[in-house]
Coordinates of C-alpha atoms in Angstrom, one line a residue:
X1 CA 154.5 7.9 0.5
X2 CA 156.7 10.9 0.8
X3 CA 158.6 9.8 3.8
X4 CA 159.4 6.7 1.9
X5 CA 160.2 8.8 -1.3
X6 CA 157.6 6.0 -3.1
X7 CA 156.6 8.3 -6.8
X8 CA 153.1 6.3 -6.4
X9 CA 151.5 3.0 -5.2
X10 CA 150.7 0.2 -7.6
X11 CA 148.0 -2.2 -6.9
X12 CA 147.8 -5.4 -8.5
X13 CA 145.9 -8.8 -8.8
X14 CA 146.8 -11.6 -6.6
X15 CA 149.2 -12.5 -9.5
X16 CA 151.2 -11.9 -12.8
X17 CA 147.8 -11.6 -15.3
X18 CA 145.0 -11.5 -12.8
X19 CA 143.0 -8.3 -12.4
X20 CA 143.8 -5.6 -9.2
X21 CA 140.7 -5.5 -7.3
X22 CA 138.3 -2.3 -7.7
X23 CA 137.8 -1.3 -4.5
X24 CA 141.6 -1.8 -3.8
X25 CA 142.0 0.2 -5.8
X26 CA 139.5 3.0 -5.0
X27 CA 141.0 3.2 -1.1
X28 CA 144.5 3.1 -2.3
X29 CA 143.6 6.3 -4.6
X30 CA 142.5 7.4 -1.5
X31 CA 146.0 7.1 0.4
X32 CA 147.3 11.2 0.2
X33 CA 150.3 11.9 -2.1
X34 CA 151.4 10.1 -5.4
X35 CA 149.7 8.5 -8.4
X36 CA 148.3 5.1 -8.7
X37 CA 148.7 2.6 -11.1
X38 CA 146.9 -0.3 -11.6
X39 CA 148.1 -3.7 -13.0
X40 CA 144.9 -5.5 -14.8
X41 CA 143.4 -7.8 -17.4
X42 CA 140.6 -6.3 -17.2
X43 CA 140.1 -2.5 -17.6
X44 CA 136.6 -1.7 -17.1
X45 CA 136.1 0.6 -14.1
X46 CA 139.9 1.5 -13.3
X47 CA 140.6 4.5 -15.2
X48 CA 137.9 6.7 -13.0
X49 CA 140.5 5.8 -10.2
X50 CA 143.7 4.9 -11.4
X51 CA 146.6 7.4 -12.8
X52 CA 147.9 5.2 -15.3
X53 CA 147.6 1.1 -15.8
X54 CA 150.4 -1.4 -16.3
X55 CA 149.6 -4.3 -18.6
X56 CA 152.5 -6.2 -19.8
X57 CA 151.0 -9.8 -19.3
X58 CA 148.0 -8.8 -20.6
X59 CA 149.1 -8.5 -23.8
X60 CA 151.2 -11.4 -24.0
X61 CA 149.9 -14.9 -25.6
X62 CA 147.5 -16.2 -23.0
X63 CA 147.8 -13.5 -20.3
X64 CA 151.5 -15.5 -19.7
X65 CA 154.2 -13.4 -19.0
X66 CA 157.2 -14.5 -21.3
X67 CA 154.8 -15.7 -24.1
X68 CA 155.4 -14.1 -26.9
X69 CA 152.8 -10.1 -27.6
X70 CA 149.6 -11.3 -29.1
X71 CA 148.9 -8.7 -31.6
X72 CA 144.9 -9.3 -31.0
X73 CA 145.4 -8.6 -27.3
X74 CA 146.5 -5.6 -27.3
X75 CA 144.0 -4.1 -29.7
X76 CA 141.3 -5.6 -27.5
X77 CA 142.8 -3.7 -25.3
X78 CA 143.0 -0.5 -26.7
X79 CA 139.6 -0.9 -27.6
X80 CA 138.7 -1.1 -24.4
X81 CA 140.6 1.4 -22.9
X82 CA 138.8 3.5 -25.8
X83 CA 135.3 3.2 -24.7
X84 CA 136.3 3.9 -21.0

C-alpha cells in the first residue's frame, strides 16, 4: 500500500448494494499498512475488522443506487451499527 500511496483498501460485495464478504474482509485487515473500509448491506460482524464502512446504496430506496434516500433505511441502519 505505501508504494502505491493507496490511504487504505476497500473491500466490497460482488456489486453496488450486495454485502463485502467477512472473511475478505478479515485477510484484507490483515494486509500491513492502511485502514480498511468496507462497503455492505449488511453490518453485522464488520466493525470488529473494518476501519470505517461505506454505505451509500444501502440507504437508498431498495438498496438501488440513484433511488432516491429512504429515510427508514438509514435508521435501520444506524440501529444496527448501534448494537454492534
Amino acid at each position: 500500500m505505501a508504494r502505491g500511496r493507496a490511504n487504505g483498501i476497500i473491500v466490497s460485495g460482488t456489486a453496488t448494494g450486495k454485502a463485502a464478504c467477512v472473511e475478505d474482509v478479515r485477510i484484507a485487515k490483515e494486509a500491513p499498512g492502511g485502514h480498511l473500509w468496507v462497503s455492505l448491506t449488511n453490518i453485522a460482524g464488520m466493525p470488529r475488522h473494518a476501519d470505517g464502512l461505506i454505505v451509500g446504496s444501502a440507504f437508498q430506496q431498495d438498496g438501488v443506487a440513484g433511488h432516491p434516500v429512504n429515510p427508514a433505511r438509514v435508521r435501520a441502519l444506524i440501529e444496527a451499527a448501534r448494537v454492534v
